[in-house]
CSV table of C-alpha atoms in Angstrom, one decimal:
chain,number,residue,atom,x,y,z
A,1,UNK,CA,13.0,21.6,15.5
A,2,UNK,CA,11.5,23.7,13.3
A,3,UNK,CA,13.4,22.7,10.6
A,4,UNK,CA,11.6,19.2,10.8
A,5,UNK,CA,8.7,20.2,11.4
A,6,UNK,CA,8.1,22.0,8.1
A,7,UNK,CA,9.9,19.2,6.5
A,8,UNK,CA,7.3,16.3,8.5
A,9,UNK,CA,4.2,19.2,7.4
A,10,UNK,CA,6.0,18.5,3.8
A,11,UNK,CA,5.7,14.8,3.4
A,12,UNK,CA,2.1,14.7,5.1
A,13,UNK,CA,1.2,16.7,2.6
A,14,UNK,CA,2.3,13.9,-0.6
A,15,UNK,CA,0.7,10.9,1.4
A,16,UNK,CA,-2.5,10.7,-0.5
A,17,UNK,CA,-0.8,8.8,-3.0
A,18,UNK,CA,0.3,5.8,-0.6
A,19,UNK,CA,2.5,4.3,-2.7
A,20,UNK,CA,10.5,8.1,-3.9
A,21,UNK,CA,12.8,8.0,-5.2
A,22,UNK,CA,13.4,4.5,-4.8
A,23,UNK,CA,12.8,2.2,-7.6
A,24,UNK,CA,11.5,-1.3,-7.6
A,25,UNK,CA,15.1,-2.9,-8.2
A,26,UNK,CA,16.5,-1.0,-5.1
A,27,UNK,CA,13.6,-2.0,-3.2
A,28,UNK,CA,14.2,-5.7,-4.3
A,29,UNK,CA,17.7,-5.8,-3.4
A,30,UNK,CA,16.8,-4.1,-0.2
A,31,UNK,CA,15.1,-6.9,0.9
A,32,UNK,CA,17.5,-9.6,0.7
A,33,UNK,CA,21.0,-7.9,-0.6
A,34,UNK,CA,21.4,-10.9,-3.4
A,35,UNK,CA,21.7,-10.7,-7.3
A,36,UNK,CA,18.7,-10.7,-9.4
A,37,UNK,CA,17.9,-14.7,-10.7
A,38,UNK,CA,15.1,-15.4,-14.0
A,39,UNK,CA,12.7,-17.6,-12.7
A,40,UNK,CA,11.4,-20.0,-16.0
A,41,UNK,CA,7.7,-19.2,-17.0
A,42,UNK,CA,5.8,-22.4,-15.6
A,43,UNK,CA,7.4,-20.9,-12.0
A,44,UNK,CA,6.4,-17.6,-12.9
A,45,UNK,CA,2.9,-18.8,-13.6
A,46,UNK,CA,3.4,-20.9,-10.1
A,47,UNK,CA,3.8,-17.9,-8.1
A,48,UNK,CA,1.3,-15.6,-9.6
A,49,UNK,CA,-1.5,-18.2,-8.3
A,50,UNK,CA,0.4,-18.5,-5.4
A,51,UNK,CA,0.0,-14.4,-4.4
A,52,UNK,CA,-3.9,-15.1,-5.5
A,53,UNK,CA,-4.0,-17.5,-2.5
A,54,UNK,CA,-1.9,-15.4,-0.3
A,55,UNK,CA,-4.5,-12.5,-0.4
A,56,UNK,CA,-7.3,-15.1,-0.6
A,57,UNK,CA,-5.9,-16.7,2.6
A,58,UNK,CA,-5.2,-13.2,4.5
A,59,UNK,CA,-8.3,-12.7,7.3
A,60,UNK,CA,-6.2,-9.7,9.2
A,61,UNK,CA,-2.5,-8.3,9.4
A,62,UNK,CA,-0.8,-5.9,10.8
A,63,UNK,CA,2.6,-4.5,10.2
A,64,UNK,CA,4.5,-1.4,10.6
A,65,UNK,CA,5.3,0.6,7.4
A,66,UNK,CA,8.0,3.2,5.8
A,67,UNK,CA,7.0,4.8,3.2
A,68,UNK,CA,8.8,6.7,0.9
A,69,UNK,CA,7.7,9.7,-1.6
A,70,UNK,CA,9.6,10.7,-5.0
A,71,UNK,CA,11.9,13.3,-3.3
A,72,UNK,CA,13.0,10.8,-0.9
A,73,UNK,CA,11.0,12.0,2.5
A,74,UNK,CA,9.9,9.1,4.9
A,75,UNK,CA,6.9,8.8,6.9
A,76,UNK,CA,6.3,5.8,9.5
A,77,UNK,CA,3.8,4.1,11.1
A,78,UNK,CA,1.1,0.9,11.9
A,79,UNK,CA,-1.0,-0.4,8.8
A,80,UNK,CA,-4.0,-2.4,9.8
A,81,UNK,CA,-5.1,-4.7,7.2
A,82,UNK,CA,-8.6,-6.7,7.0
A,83,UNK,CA,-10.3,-8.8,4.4
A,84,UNK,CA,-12.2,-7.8,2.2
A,85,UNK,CA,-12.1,-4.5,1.8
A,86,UNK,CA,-10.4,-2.7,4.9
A,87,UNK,CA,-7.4,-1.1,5.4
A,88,UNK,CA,-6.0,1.9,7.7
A,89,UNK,CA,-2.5,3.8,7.1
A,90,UNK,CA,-2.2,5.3,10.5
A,91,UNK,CA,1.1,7.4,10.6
A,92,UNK,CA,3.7,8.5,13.1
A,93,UNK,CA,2.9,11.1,15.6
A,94,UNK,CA,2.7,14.8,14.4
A,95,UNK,CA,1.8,13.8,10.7
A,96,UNK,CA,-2.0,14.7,10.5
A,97,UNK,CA,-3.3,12.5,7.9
A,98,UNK,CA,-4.6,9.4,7.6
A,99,UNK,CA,-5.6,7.0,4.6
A,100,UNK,CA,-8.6,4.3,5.5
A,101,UNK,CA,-10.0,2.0,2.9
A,102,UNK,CA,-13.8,1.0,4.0
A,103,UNK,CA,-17.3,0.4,2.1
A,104,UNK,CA,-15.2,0.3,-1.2
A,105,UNK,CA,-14.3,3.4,-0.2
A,106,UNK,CA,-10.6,5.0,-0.3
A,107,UNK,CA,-10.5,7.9,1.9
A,108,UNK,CA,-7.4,10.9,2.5
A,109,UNK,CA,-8.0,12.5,5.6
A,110,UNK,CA,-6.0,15.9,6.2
A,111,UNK,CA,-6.6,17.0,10.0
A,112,UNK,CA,-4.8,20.1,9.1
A,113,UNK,CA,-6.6,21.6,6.4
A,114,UNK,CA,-10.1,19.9,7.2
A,115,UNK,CA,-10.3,17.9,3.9
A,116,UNK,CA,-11.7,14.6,2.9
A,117,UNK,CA,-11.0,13.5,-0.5
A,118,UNK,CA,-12.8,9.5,-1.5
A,119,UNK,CA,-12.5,7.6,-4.3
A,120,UNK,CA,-13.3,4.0,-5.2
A,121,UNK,CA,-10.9,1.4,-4.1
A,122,UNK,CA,-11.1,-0.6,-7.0
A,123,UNK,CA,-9.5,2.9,-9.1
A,124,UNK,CA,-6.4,2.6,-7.2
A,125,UNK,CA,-3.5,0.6,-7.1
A,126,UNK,CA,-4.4,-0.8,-3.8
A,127,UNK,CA,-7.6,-2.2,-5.1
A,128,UNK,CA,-5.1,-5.4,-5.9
A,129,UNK,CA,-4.6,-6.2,-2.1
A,130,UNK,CA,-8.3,-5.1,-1.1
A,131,UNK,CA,-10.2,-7.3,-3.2
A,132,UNK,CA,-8.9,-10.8,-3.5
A,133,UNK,CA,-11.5,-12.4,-5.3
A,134,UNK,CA,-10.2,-10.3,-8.4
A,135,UNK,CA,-8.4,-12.9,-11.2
A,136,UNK,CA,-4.6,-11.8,-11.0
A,137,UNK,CA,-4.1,-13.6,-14.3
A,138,UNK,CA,-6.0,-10.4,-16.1
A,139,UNK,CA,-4.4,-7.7,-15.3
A,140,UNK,CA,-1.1,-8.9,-13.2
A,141,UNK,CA,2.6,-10.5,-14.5
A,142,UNK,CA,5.2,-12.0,-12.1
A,143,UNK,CA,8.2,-9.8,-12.5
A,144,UNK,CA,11.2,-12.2,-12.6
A,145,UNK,CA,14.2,-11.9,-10.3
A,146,UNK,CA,15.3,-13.6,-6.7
A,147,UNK,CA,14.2,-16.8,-6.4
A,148,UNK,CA,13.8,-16.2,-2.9
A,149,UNK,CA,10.8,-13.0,-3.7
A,150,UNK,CA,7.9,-12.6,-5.5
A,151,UNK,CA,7.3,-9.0,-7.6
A,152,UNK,CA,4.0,-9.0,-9.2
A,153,UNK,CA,3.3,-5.8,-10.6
A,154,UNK,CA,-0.4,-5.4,-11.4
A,155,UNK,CA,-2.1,-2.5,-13.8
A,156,UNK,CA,-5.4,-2.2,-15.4
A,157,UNK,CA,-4.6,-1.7,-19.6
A,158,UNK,CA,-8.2,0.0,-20.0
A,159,UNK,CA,-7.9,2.4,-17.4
A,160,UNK,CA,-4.0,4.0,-17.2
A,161,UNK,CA,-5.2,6.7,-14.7
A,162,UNK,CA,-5.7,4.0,-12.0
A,163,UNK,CA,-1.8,3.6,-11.8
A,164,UNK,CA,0.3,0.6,-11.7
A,165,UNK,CA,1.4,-1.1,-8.3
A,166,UNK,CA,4.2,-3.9,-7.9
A,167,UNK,CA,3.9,-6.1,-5.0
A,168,UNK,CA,7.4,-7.5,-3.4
A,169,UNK,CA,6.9,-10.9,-1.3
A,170,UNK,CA,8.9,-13.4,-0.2
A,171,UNK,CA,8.8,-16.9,0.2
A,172,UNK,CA,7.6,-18.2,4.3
A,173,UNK,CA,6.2,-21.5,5.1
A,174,UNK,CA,5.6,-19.6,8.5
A,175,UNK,CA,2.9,-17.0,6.4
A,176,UNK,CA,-0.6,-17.4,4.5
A,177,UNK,CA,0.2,-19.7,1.5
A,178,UNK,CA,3.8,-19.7,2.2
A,179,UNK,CA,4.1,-15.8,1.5
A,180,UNK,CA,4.5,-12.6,3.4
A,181,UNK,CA,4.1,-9.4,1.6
A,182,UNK,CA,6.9,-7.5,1.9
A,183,UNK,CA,5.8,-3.8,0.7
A,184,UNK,CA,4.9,-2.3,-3.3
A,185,UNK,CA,6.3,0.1,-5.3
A,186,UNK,CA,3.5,2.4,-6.7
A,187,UNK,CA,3.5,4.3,-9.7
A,188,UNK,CA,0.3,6.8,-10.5
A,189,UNK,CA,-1.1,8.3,-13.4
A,190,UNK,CA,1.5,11.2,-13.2
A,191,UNK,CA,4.7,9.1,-12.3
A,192,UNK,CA,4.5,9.6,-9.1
A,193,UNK,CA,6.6,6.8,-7.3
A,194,UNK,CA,6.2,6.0,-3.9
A,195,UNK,CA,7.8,2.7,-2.0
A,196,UNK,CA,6.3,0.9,1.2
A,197,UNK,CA,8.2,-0.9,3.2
A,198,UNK,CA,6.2,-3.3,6.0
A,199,UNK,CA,8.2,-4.8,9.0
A,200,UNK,CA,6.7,-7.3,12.1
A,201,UNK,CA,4.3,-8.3,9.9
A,202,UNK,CA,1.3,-10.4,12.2
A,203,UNK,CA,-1.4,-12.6,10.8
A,204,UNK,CA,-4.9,-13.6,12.0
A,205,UNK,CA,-4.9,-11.3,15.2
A,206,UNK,CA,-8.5,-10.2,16.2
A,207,UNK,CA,-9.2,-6.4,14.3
A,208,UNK,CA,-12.3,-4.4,15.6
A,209,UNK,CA,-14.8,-3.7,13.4
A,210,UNK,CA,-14.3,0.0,14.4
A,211,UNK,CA,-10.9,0.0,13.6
A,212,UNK,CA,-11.8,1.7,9.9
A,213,UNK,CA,-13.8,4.2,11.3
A,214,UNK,CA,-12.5,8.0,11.4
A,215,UNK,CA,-13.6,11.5,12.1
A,216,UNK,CA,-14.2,14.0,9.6
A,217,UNK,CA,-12.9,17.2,10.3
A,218,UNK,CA,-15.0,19.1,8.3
A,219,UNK,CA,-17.4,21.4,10.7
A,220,UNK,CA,-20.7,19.8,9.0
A,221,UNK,CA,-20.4,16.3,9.1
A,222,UNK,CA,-19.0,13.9,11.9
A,223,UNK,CA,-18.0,10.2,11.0
């Protein structure tokens, strides 16, 4: 029991990054077990607008997540997604962190050392999925392989620090603009991989505005 513990204390501590060991092809073939097919170029074009109307169309989801660091630990738990702008990473019990996006504002919260790091959203690789107004066509490229998915992997050439992030979605009249977003692979400045993996996605459910808030643990200021 202790064992785990240390181990859970371990991976809480690597969660600021958000984004293994697991690569974007492994990922890929995760998702549907089936061989790799080129898409031409007009359908690669086709799809790239498509994933600007998916995140255009998105008003709230929520999903549970696995996410996965470079030396292969695993955290779980709920994301709650909102448009524009808001997002919350709240993980399994015992892991004492927690990652909001809010204001245009990313913020790390580490309950167990009382620390509070922010940055702005639009210098991290999330900043894809939080602002959808953003033109994909500048700074994204439709990866090709299944037919069936959708990897756009998205990086800003000016500004290499901000990372690089590869979105994984697949194809489902059922979703927003026929998509569902699967998870990302995200790469930062230091290559740093780390995989998400989202399950029971729901669309369109009411969110409370106070849903984003959180509590700062440092003695001075309450949130």
């Amino acid at each position: 029991m202790q064992r785990r513990s240390r181990r859970v204390q371990c991976a809480a501590g690597k969660t600021s990054r958000i984004l293994g060991r697991s690569s974007l092809k492994s990922f890929i073939a995760a998702a549907l077990l089936v061989p790799a097919i080129a898409a031409p170029a007009a359908a690669q074009g086709n799809d790239l607008a498509s994933v600007q109307r998916y995140l255009k169309a998105i008003t709230t989801m929520t999903a549970d997540f696995s996410q996965t660091d470079r030396n292969g630990q695993v955290l779980t738990g709920t994301l709650t997604w909102k448009q524009p702008g808001n997002i919350r990473f709240q993980y399994q019990k015992g892991v004492p962190t927690l990652i909001v996006a809010e204001g245009g504002a990313l913020t790390f919260i580490d309950y167990s050392v009382k620390q509070v790091q922010r940055w702005p959203i639009r210098n991290s690789p999330l900043g894809v999925l939080l602002d959808p107004n953003r033109d994909l066509s500048q700074f994204a490229k439709v990866v090709p392989g299944d037919p069936r998915l959708v990897s756009v992997e998205a990086r800003d050439p000016k500004h290499p620090e901000y990372g690089r992030i590869t979105l994984v979605l697949a194809r489902d009249a059922a979703a927003p603009a026929g998509m569902t977003l699967q998870g990302w692979v995200a790469l930062d400045s230091q290559n740093n991989r780390t995989t998400v993996r989202l399950s029971n996605q729901r669309y369109g459910a009411p969110v409370a505005s106070n849903a984003f808030r959180w509590t700062d643990p440092r003695p001075t200021t309450r949130r």
